[in-house]
Short mmCIF file of C-alpha atoms and ligand atoms in Angstrom, two decimals:
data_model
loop_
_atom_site.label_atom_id
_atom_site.label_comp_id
_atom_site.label_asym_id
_atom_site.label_seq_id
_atom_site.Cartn_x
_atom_site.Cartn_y
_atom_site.Cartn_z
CA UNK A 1 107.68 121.73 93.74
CA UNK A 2 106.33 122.19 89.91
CA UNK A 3 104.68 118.88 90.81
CA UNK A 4 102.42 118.59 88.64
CA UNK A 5 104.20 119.71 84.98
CA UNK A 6 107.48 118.05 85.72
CA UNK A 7 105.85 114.83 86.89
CA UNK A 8 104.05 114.67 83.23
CA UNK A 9 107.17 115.62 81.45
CA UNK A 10 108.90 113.34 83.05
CA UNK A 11 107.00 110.27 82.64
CA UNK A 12 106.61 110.99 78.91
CA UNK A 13 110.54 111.26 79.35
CA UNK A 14 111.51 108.45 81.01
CA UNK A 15 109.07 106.66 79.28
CA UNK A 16 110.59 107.54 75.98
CA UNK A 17 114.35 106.77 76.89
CA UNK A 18 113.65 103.52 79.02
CA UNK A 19 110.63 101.81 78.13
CA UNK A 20 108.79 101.18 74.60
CA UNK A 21 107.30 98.06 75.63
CA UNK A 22 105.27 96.95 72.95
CA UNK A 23 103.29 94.96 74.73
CA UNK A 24 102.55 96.66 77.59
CA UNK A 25 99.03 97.56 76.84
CA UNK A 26 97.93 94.10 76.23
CA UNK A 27 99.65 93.92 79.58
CA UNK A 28 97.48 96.76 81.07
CA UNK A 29 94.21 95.43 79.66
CA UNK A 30 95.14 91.59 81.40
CA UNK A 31 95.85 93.14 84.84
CA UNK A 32 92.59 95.46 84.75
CA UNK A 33 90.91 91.91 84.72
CA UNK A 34 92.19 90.87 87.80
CA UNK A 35 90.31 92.49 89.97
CA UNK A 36 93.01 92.26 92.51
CA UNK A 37 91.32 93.76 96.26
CA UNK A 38 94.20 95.93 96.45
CA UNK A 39 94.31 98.04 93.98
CA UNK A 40 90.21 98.21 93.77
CA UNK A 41 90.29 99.61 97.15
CA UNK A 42 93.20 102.10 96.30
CA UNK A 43 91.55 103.16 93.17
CA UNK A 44 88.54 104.20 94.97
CA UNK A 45 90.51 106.07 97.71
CA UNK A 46 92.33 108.29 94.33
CA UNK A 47 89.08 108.95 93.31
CA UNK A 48 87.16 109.98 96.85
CA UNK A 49 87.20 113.77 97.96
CA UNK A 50 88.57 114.27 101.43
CA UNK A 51 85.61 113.99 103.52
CA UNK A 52 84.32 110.56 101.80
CA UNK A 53 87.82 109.41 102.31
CA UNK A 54 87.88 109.93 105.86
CA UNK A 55 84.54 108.55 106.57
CA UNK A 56 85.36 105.88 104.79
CA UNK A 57 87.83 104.71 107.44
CA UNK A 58 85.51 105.56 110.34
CA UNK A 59 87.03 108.51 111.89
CA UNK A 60 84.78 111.56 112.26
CA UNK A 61 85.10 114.34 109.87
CA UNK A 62 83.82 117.92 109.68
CA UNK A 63 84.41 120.49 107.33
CA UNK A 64 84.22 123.94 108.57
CA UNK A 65 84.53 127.37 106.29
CA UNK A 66 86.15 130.55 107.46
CA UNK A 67 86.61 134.25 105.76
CA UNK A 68 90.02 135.95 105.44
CA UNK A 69 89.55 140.23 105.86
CA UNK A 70 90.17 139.86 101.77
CA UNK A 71 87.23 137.65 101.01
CA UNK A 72 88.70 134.40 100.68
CA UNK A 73 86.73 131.46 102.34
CA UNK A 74 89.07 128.80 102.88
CA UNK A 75 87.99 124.90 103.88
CA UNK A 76 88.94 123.97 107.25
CA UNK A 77 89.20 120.21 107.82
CA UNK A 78 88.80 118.35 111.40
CA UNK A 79 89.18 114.98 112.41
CA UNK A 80 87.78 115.73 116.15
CA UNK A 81 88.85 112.20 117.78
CA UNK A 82 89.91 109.03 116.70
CA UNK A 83 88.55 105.97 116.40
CA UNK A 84 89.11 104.05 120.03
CA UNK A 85 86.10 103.83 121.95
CA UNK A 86 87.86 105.05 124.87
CA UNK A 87 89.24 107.83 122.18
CA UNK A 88 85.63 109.89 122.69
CA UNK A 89 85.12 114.15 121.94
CA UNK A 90 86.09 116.21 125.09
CA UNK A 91 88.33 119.11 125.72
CA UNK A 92 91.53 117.71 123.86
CA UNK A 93 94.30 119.82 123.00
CA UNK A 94 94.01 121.68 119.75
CA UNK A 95 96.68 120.61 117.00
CA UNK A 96 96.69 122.76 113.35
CA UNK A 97 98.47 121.30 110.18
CA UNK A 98 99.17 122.86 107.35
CA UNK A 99 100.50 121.29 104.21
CA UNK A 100 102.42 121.91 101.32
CA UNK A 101 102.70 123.84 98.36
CA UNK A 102 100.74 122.11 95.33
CA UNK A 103 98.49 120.77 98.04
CA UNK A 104 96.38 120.57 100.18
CA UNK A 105 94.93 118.99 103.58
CA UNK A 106 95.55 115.66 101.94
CA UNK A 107 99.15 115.69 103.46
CA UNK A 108 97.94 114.30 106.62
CA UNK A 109 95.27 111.80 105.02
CA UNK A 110 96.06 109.93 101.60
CA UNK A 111 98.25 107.50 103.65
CA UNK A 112 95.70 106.58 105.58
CA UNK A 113 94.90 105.47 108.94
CA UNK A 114 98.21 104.21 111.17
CA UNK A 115 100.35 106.73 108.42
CA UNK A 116 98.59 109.64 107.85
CA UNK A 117 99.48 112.14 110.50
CA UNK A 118 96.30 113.71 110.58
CA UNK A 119 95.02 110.18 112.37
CA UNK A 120 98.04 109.23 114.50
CA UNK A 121 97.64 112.37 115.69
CA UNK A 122 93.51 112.02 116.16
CA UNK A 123 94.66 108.86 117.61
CA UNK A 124 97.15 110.19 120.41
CA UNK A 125 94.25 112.26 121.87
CA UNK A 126 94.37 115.62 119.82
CA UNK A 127 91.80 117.70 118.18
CA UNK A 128 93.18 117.98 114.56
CA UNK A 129 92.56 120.85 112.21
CA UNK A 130 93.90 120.85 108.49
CA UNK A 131 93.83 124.51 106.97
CA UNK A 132 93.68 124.85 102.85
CA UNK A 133 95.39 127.72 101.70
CA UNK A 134 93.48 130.21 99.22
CA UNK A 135 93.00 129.19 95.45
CA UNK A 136 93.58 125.04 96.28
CA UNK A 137 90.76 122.42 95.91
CA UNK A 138 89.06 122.76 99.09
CA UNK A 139 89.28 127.22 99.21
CA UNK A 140 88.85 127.91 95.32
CA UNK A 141 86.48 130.53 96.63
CA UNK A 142 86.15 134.41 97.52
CA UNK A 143 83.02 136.44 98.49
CA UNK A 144 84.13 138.94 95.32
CA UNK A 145 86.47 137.83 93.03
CA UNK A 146 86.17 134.80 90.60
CA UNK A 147 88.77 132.39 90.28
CA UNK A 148 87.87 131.75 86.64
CA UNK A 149 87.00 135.04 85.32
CA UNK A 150 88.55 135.86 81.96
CA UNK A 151 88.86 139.36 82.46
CA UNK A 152 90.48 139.58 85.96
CA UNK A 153 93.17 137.57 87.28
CA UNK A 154 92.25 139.45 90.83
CA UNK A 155 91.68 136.33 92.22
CA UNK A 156 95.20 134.81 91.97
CA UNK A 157 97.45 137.92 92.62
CA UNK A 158 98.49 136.53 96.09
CA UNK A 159 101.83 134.49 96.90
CA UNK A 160 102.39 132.33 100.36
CA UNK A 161 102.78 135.98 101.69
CA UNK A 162 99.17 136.54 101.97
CA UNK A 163 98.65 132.60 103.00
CA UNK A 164 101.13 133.06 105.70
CA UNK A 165 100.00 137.02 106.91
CA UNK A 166 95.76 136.49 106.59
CA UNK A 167 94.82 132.64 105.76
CA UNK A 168 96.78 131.66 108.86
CA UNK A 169 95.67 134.06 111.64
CA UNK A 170 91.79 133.64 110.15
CA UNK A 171 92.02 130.14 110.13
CA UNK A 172 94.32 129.75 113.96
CA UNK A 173 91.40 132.89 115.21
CA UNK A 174 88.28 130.44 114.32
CA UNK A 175 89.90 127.02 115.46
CA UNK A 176 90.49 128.63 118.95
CA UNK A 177 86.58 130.41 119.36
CA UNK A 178 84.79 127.24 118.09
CA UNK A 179 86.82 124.69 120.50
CA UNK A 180 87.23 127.26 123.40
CA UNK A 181 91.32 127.41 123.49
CA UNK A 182 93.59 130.17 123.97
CA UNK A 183 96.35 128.53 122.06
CA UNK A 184 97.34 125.09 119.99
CA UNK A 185 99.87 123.61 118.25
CA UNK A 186 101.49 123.99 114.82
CA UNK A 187 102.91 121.51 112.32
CA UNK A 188 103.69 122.65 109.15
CA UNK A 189 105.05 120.48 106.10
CA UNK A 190 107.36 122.47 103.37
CA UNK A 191 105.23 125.66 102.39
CA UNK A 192 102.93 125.06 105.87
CA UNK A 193 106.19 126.09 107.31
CA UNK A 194 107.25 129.20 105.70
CA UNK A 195 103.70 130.19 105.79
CA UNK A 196 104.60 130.49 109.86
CA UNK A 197 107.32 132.05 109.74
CA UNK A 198 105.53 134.59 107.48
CA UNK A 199 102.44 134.75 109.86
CA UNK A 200 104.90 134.72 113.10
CA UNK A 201 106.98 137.66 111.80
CA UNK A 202 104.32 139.67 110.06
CA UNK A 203 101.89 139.19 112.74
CA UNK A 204 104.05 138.86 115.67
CA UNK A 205 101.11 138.73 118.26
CA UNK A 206 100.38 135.43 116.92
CA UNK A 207 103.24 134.00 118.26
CA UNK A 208 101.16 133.77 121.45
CA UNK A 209 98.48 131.88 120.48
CA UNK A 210 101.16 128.89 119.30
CA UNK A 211 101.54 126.26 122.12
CA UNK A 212 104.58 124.59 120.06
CA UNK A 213 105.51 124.72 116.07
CA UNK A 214 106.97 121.58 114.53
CA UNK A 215 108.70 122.51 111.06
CA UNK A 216 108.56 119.57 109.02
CA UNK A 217 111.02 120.02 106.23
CA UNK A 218 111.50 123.51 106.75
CA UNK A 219 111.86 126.25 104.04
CA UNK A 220 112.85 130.05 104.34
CA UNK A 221 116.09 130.28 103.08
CA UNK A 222 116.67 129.20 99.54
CA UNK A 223 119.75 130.54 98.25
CA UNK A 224 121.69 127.38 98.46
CA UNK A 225 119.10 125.15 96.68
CA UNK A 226 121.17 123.25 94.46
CA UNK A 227 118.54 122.12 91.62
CA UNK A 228 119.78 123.78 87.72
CA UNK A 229 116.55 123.65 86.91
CA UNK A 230 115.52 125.81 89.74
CA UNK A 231 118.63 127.76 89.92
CA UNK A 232 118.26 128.82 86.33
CA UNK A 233 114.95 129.74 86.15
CA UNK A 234 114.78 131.73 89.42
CA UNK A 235 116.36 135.01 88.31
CA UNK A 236 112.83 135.48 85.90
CA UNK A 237 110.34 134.40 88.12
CA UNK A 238 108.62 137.76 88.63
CA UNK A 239 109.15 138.10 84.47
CA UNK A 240 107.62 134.98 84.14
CA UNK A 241 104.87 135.03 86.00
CA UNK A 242 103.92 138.50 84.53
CA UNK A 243 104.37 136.71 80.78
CA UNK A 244 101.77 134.26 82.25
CA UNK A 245 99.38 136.74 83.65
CA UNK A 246 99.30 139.30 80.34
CA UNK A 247 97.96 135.61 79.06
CA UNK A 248 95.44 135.10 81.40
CA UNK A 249 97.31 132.02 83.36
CA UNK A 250 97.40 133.10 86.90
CA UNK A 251 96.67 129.51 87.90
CA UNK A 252 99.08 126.58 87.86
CA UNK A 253 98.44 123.15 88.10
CA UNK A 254 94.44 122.83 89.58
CA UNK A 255 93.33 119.78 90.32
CA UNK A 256 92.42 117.57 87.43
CA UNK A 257 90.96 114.47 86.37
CA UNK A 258 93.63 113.61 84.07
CA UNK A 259 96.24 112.82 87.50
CA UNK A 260 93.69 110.60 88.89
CA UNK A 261 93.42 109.01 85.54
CA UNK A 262 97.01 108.28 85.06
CA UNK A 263 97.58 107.10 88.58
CA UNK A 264 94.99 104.38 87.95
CA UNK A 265 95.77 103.38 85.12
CA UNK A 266 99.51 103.92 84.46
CA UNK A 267 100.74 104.04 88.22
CA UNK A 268 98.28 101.09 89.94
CA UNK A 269 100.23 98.02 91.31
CA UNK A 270 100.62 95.44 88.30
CA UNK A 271 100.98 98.46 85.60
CA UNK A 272 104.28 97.90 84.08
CA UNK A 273 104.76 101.64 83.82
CA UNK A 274 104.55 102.21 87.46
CA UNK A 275 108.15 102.37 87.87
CA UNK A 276 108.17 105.83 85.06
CA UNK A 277 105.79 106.80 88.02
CA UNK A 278 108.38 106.44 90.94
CA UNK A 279 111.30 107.48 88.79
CA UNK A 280 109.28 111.37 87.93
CA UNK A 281 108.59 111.35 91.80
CA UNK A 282 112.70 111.12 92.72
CA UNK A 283 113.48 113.16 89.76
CA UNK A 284 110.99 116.18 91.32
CA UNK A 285 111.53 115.55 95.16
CA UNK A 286 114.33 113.53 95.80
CA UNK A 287 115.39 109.99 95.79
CA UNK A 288 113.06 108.38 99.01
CA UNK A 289 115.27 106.86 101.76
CA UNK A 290 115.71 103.32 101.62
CA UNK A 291 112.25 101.41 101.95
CA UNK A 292 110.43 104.61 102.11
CA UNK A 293 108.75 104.99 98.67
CA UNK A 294 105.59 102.70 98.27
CA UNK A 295 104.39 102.77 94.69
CA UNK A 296 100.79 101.06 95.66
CA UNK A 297 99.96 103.95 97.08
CA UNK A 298 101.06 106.39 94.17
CA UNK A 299 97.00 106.21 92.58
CA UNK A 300 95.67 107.53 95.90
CA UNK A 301 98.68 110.34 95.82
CA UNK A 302 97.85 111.59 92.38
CA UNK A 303 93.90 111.16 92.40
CA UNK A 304 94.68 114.42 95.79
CA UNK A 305 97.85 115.95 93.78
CA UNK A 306 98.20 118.51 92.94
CA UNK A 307 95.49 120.42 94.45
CA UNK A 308 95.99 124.34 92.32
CA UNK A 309 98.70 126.83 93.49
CA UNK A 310 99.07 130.71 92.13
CA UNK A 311 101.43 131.10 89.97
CA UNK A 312 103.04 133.86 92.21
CA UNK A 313 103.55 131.30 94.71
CA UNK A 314 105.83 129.81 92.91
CA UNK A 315 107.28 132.90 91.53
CA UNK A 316 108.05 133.66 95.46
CA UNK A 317 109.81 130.65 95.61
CA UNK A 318 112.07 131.67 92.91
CA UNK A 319 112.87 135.00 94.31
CA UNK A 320 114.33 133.70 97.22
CA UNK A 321 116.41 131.07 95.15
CA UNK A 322 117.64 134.38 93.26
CA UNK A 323 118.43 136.33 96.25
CA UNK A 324 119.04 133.95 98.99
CA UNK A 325 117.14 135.99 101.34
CA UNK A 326 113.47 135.55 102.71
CA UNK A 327 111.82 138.67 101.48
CA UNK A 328 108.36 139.73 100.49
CA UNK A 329 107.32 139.55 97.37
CA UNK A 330 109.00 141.70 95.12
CA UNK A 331 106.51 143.36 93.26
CA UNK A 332 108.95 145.86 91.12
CA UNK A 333 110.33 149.26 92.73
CA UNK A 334 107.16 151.18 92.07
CA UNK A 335 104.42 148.93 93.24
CA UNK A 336 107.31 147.75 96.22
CA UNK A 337 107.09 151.40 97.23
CA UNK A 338 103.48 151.74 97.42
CA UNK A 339 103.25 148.29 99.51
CA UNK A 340 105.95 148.41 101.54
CA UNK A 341 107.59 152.21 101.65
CA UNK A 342 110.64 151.10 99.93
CA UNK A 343 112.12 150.36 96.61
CA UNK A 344 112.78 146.73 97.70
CA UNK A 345 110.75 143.96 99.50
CA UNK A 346 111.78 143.99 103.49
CA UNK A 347 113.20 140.46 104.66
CA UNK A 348 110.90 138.64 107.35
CA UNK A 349 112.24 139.36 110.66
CA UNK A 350 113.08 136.25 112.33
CA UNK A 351 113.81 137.51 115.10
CA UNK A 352 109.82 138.15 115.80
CA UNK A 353 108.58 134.88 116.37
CA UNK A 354 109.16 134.12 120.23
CA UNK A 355 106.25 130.89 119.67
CA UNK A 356 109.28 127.95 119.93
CA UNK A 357 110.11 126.07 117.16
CA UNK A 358 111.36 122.41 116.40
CA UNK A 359 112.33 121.92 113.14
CA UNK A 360 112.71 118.48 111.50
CA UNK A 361 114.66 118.30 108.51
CA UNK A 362 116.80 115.55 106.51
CA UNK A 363 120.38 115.76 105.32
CA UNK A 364 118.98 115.18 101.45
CA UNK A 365 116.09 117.11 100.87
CA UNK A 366 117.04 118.85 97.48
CA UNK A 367 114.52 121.22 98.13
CA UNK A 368 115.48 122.37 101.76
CA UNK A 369 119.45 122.58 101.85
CA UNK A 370 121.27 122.07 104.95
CA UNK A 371 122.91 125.00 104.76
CA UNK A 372 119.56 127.03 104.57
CA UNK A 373 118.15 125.28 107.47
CA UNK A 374 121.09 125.87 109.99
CA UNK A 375 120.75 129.77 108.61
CA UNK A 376 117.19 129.64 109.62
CA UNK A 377 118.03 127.83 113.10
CA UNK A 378 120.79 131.07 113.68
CA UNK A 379 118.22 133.79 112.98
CA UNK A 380 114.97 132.11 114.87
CA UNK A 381 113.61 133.89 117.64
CA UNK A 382 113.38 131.19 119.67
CA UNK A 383 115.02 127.89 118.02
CA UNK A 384 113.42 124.48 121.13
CA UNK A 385 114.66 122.13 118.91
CA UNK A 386 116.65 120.63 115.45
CA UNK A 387 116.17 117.19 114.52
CA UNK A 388 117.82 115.75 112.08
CA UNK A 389 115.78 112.68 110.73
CA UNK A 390 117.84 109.47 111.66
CA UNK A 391 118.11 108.43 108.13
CA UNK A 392 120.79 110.04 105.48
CA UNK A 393 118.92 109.64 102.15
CA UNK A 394 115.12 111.48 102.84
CA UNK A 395 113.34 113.14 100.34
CA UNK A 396 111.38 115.98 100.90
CA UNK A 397 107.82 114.08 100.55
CA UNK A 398 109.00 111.30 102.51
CA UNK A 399 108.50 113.51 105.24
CA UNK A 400 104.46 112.87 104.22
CA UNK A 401 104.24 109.81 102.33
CA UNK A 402 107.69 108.01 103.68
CA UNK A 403 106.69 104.55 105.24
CA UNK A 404 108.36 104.92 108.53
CA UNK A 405 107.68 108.65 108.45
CA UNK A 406 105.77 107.77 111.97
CA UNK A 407 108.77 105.94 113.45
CA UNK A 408 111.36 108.62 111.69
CA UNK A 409 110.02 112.08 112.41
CA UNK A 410 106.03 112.15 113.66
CA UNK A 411 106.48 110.14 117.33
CA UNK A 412 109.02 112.94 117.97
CA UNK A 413 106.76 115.74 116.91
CA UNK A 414 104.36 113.91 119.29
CA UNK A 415 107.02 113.18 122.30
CA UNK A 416 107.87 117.62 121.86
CA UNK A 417 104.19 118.45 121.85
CA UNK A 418 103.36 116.19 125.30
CA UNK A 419 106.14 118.02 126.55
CA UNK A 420 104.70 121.19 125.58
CA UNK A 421 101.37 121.19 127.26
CA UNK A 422 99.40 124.37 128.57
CA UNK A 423 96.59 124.56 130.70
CA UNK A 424 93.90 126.78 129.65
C1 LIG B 501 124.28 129.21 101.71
O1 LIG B 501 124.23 129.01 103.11
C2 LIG B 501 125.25 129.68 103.83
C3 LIG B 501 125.20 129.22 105.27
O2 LIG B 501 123.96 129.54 105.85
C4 LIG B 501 125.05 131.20 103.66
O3 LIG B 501 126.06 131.90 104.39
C5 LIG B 501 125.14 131.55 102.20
O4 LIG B 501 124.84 132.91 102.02
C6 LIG B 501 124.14 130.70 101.40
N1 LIG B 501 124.36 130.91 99.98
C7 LIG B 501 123.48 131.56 99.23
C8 LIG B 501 123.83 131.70 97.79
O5 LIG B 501 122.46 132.02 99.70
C1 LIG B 502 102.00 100.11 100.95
O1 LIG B 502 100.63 100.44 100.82
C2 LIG B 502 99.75 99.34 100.83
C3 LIG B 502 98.35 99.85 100.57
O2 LIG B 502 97.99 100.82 101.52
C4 LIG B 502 99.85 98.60 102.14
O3 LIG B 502 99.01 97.48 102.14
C5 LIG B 502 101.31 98.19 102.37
O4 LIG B 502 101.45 97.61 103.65
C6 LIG B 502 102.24 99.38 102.26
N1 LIG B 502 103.62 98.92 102.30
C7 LIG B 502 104.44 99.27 103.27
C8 LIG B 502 105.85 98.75 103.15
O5 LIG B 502 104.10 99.97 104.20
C1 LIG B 503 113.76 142.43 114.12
O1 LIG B 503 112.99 142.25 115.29
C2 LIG B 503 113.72 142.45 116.48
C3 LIG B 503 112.82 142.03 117.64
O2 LIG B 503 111.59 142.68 117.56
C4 LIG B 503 114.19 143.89 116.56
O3 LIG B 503 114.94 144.09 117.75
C5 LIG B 503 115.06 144.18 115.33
O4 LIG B 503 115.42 145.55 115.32
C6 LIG B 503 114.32 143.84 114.06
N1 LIG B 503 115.23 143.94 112.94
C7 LIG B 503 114.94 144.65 111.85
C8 LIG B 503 115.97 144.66 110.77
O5 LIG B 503 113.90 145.26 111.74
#
């Protein structure tokens, strides 16, 4: 979370306190000579868009565009079938991911092939679909409103509340009519996860269309997240993000060039500041498990992240830190009234969503809490499964960019979902 702006503040941070290498530019200059393979073949993968990225590796790639009922057209991403030659298109079972907050469908791809879930999961025989939430990279788009106008901040005035109660169903609605299915899977990562539980309470007759939904890091609850940073500045998010918006600022953290520009150059393998790199990461998500952080990869990670949030999402976020419930947005008691009948925003009802859920979570995740995950596994509707990942320290992106991530948490997802199958 806050990606982006803590990640520069901390590398100008750390870099300040720990290293004023004099030399390290002459350094810099003397590795850019090398030419090492490596890093020439990560640097191009920071600097490819999704769909050259995936090509690149072979696997087939389509990108498909759907409309929410509030004019939003959002990028859909699909991987059909992997590689194999016995691996060919047919009627496979239907799998939908959807990633993070700050993100985008690059959760299941920057780690590429043999990592990346999006192609272990291409690879195991499944017909993969990565949504994009409104107002990121790939869905910066709506049939009316203009995401840079300087009059209107229309476009932005949506949290993961709208993701989760019209992005989803659009986006689940047009993966089932174009392959023929009644029903796939889910597996969401961080804010692809409350975005269900939004879209499974709130639209409850969605619930059917859900084969199985895997909860990777899962986050509803908040109210025991144990950052100060967060903790303090939750109380003012809605005051906050107002300040921002009588400003104009209604965006936060789009993708720019500058993140693919400092993961090349200050981030690459042989860049003596590439440790300041892995030291923001742990200070933002969490110290990785043991052996799970691989800094090579940390150009490819920034040239995708982050990929443009609204502000309000974030804003959200800090509500529910505030209260410790999982409510709507709270808009302020008048507009709260006109929206939702009442003076305050009504908590997501739980209870509602009968699709069965696994969720896969890790004893350290600063941003998930233990104790906000086992309230979410009371008041479930219908709770198949808790796994813990079989590793104490885990950050929250390890669950993404972790090195055994496959071993540690996606051959289970995989093992549930086989168990899980539906005939049309
Ligand atoms: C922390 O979690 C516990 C257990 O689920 C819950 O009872 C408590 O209300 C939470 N604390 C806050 C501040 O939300
Ligand atoms: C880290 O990433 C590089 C580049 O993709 C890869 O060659 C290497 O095997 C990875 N390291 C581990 C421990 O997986
Ligand atoms: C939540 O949903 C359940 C199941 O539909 C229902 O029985 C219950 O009354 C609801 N709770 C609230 C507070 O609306």
């Amino acid at each position: 979370m806050w990606l982006g702006l803590v990640f520069c503040c901390t590398i100008a941070l750390v870099a300040g306190v720990r290293s004023p290498h004099v030399d390290y530019i002459e350094e810099l200059i003397r590795n850019q000579g090398s030419g090492n393979r490596i890093s020439n073949n990560i640097n191009e993968d920071a600097t490819l868009d999704l769909p050259e990225l995936v090509r690149k590796y072979n696997y087939p790639f389509e990108e498909h565009f759907v409309t929410t009922e509030d004019g939003y057209i959002l990028g859909l991403h699909r991987i059909p079938h992997g590689r194999d030659s016995n691996n060919r298109p047919g009627n496979k079972p239907v799998v939908f991911l959807m990633h993070g907050l700050l993100s985008s469908s690059a959760d299941f791809i920057v780690m590429g092939p043999g990592s990346g879930l999006g192609y272990i999961l291409a690879e195991e025989g499944y017909d993969v679909w990565m949504g994009n939430a409104r107002g990121n990279y790939y869905s910066r788009r709506n049939v009316r409103l203009n995401p840079d106008s300087i009059l209107s901040n229309a476009f932005w005035e949506f949290s993961w509340d709208e993701i989760g109660d019209m992005d989803l169903p659009a986006s689940i609605d047009y993966v089932l009519q174009r392959t023929g299915h009644s029903a796939l899977h889910y597996v969401g990562f961080s804010q692809g996860t409350t975005t269900f539980f939004v879209m499974g309470s709130l639209r409850p007759e969605y619930n059917r269309k859900i084969i199985s939904m895997h909860a990777m890091a899962p986050i509803a609850f908040m109210g025991n997240n144990s950052s100060p940073l967060l903790q303090a500045l939750a109380p003012h998010a809605r005051r906050i993000e107002e300040m921002a918006a009588r400003r104009g600022i209604a965006e936060f953290m789009p993708k720019m060039p500058i993140f693919t520009t400092i993961g090349k150059e200050f981030c690459v393998d042989g860049a003596p500041t590439q440790p300041l790199c892995s030291d923001a990461m742990f200070f933002i998500a969490g110290q990785s498990g043991e052996g799970q952080h691989n800094a090579t990869m940390l150009p490819v990670i920034l040239g995708h992240y982050p990929a443009g949030v609204a502000l309000r999402q974030i804003a959200h976020y800090g509500q529910s830190i505030a209260s410790g419930e999982f409510k709507r947005y709270d808009h302020g008691p008048v507009t709260n009234r006109r929206r939702y009948g009442t003076a305050t925003p009504p908590r997501y009802n739980l209870s509602k969503i009968s699709a069965p859920v696994y969720l896969h979570y890790s004893e350290t995740d600063p941003l998930g809490d233990i104790k906000d995950v086992e309230r979410l596994f009371t008041e479930l509707g219908n709770l198949a499964g808790r796994i813990r990942v079989p590793m104490r320290v885990f950050s929250h992106v390890d669950f993404i960019w972790g090195v055994d991530a496959k071993t540690l948490v996606y051959n289970d997802i995989i093992r549930a979902m086989r168990s899980r199958r539906r005939q049309n």
